[in-house]
Short mmCIF file of N, CA and C in Angstrom, two decimals:
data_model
loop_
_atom_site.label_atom_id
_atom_site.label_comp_id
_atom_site.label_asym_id
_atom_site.label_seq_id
_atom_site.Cartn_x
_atom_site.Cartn_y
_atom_site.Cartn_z
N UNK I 1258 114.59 55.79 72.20
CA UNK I 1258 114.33 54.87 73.29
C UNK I 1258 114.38 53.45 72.76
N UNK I 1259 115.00 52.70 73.15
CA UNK I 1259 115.31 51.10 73.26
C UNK I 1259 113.99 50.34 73.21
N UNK I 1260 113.92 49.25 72.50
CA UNK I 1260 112.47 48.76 72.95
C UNK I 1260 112.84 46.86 72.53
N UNK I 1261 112.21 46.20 72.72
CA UNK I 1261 112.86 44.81 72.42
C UNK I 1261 112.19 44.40 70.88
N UNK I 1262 113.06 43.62 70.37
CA UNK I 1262 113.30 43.27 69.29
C UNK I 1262 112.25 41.96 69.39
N UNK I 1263 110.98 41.85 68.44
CA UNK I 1263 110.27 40.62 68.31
C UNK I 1263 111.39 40.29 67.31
N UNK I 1264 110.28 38.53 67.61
CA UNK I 1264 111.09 37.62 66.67
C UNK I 1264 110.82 37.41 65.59
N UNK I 1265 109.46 38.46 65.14
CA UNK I 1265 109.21 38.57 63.68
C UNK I 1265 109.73 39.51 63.04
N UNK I 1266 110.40 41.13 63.71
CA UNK I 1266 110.93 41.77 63.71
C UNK I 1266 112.79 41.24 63.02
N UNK I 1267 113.35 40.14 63.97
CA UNK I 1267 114.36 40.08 62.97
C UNK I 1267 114.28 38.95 62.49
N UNK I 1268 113.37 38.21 62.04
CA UNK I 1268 113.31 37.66 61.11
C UNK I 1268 113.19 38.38 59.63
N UNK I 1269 112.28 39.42 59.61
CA UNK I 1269 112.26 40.77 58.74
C UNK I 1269 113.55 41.38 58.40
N UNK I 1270 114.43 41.30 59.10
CA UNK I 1270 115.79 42.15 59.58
C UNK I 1270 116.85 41.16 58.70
N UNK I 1271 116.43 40.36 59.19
CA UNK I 1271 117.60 38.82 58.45
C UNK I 1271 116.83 38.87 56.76
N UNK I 1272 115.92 38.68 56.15
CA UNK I 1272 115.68 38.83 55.18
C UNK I 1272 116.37 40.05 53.98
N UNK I 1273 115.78 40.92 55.07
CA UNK I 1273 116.44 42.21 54.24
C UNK I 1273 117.93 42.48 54.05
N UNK I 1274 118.85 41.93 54.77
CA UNK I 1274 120.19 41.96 55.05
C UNK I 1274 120.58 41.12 54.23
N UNK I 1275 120.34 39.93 54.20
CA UNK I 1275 120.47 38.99 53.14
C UNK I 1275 120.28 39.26 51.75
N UNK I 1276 119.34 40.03 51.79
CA UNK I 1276 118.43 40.41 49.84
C UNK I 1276 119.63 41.67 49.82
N UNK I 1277 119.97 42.57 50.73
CA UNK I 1277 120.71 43.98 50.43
C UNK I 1277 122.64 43.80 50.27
N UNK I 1278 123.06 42.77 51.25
CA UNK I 1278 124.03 42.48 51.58
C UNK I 1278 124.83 41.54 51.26
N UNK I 1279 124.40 39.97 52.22
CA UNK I 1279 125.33 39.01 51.77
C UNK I 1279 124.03 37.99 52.41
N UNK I 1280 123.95 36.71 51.70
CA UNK I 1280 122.77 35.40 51.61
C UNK I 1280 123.01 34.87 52.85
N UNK I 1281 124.70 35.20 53.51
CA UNK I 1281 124.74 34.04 54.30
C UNK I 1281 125.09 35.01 56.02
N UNK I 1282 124.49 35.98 55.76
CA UNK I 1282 123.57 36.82 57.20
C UNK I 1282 123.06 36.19 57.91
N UNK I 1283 123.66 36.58 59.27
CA UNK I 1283 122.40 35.38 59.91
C UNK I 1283 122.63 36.75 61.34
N UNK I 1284 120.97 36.72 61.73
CA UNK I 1284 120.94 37.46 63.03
C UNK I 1284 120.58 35.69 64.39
N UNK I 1285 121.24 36.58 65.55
CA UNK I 1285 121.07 35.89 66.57
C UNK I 1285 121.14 36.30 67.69
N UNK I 1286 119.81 35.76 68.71
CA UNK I 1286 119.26 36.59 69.85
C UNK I 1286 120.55 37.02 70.79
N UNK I 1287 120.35 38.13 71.61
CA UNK I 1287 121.40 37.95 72.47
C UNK I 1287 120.36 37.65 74.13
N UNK I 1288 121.71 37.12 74.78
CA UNK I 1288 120.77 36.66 76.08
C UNK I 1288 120.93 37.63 77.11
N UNK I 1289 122.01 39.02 77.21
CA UNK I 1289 121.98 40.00 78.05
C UNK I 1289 120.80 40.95 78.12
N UNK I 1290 120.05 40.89 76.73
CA UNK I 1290 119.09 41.76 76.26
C UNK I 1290 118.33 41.18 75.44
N UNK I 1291 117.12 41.79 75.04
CA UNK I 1291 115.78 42.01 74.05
C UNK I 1291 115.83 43.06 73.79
N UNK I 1292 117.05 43.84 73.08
CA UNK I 1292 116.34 45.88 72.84
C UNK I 1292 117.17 45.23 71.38
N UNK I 1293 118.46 44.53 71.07
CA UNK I 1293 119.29 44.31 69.98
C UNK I 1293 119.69 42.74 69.42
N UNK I 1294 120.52 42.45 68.71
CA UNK I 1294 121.18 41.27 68.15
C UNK I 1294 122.10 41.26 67.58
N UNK I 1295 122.39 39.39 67.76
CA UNK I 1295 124.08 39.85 66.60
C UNK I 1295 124.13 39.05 65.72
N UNK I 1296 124.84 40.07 64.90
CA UNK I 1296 124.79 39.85 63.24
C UNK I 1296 126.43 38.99 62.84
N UNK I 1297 126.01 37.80 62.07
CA UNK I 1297 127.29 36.88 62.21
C UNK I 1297 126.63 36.98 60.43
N UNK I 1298 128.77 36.69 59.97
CA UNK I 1298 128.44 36.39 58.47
C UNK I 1298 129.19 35.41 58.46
N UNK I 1299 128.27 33.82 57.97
CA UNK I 1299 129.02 32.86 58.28
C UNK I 1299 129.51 32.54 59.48
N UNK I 1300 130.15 32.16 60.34
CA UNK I 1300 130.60 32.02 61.55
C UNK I 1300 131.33 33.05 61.96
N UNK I 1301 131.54 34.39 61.70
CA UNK I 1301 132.18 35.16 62.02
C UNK I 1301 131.08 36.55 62.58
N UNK I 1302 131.69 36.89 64.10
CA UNK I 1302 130.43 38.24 64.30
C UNK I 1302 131.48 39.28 64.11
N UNK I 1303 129.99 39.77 63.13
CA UNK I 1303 130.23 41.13 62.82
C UNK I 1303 129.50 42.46 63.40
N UNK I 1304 128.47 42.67 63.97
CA UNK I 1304 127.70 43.63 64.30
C UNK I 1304 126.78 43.08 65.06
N UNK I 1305 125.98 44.36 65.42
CA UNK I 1305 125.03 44.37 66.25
C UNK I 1305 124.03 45.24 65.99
N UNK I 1306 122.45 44.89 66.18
CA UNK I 1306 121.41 45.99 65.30
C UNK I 1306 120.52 46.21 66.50
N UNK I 1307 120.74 47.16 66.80
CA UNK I 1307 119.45 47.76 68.36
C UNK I 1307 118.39 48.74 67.36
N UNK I 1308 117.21 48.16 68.32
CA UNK I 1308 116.29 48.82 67.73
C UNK I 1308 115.89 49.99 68.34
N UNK I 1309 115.34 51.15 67.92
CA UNK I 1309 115.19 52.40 68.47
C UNK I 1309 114.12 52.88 68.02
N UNK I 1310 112.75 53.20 68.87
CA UNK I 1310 111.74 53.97 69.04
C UNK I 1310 111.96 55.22 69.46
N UNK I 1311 111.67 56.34 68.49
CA UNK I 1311 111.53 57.73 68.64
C UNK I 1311 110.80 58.77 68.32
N UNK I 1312 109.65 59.02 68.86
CA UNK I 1312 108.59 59.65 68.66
C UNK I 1312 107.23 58.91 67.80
N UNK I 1313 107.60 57.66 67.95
CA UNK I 1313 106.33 56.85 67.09
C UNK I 1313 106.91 55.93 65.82
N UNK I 1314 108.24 56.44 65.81
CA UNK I 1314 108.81 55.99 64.15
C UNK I 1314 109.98 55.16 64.82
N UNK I 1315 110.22 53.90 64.03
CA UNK I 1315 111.28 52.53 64.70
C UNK I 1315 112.15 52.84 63.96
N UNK I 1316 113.66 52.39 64.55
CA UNK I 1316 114.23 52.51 63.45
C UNK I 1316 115.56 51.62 63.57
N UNK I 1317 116.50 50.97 62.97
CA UNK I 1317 117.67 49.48 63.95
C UNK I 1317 118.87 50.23 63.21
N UNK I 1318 119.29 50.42 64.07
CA UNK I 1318 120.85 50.91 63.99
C UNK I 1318 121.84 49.29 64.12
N UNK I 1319 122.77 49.55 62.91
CA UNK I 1319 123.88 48.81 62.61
C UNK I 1319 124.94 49.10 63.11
N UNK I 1320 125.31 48.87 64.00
CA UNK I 1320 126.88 48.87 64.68
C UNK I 1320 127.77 48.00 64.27
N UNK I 1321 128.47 48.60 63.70
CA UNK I 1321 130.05 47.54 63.32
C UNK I 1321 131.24 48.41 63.67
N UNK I 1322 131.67 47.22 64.45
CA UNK I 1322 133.23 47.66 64.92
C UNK I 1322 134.17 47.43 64.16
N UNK I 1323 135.33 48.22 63.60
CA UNK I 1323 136.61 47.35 63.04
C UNK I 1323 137.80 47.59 63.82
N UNK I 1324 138.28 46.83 64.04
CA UNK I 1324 139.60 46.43 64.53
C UNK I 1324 140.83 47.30 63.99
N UNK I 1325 141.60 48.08 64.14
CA UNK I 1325 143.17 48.54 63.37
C UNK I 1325 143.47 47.01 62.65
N UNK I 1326 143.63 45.94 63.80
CA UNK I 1326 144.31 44.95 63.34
C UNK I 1326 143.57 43.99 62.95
N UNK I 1327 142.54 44.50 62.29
CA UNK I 1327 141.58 43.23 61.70
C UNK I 1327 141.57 43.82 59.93
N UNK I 1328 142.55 45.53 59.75
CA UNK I 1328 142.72 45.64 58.45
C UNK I 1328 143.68 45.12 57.98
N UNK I 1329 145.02 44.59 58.85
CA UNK I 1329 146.41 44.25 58.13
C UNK I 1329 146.88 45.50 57.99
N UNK I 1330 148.15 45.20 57.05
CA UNK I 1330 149.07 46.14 56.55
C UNK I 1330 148.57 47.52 55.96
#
């Protein structure tokens, strides 16, 4: 189940992505919703992290899309 994302929540989220990933992570609210966000590296979006409550335990799923034509040749 969907639940909205505090703003201490991805502030937590942006930290850890940054320390695991890449420094220059940046999450940002979306305005259709409060359940997820989007994940830009540098000026470029890349994903989206919804958070999910299920049976008592949270948990943010990473969605990334790739493109055929965003691999090239």
């Amino acid at each position: 189940m969907s639940e909205d994302l505090k703003k201490n929540e991805t502030q937590l989220l942006e930290a850890y992505l940054k320390e695991k990933l890449n420094p220059e992570i940046r999450l940002v609210t979306r305005s259709q919703t409060d359940d997820s966000v989007e994940v830009y590296l540098g000026s470029e979006f890349i994903a989206v992290i919804y958070k999910d409550v299920d049976e008592g335990e949270t948990s943010y799923q990473f969605q990334m899309t790739v493109l055929s034509e965003d691999l090239g040749d």
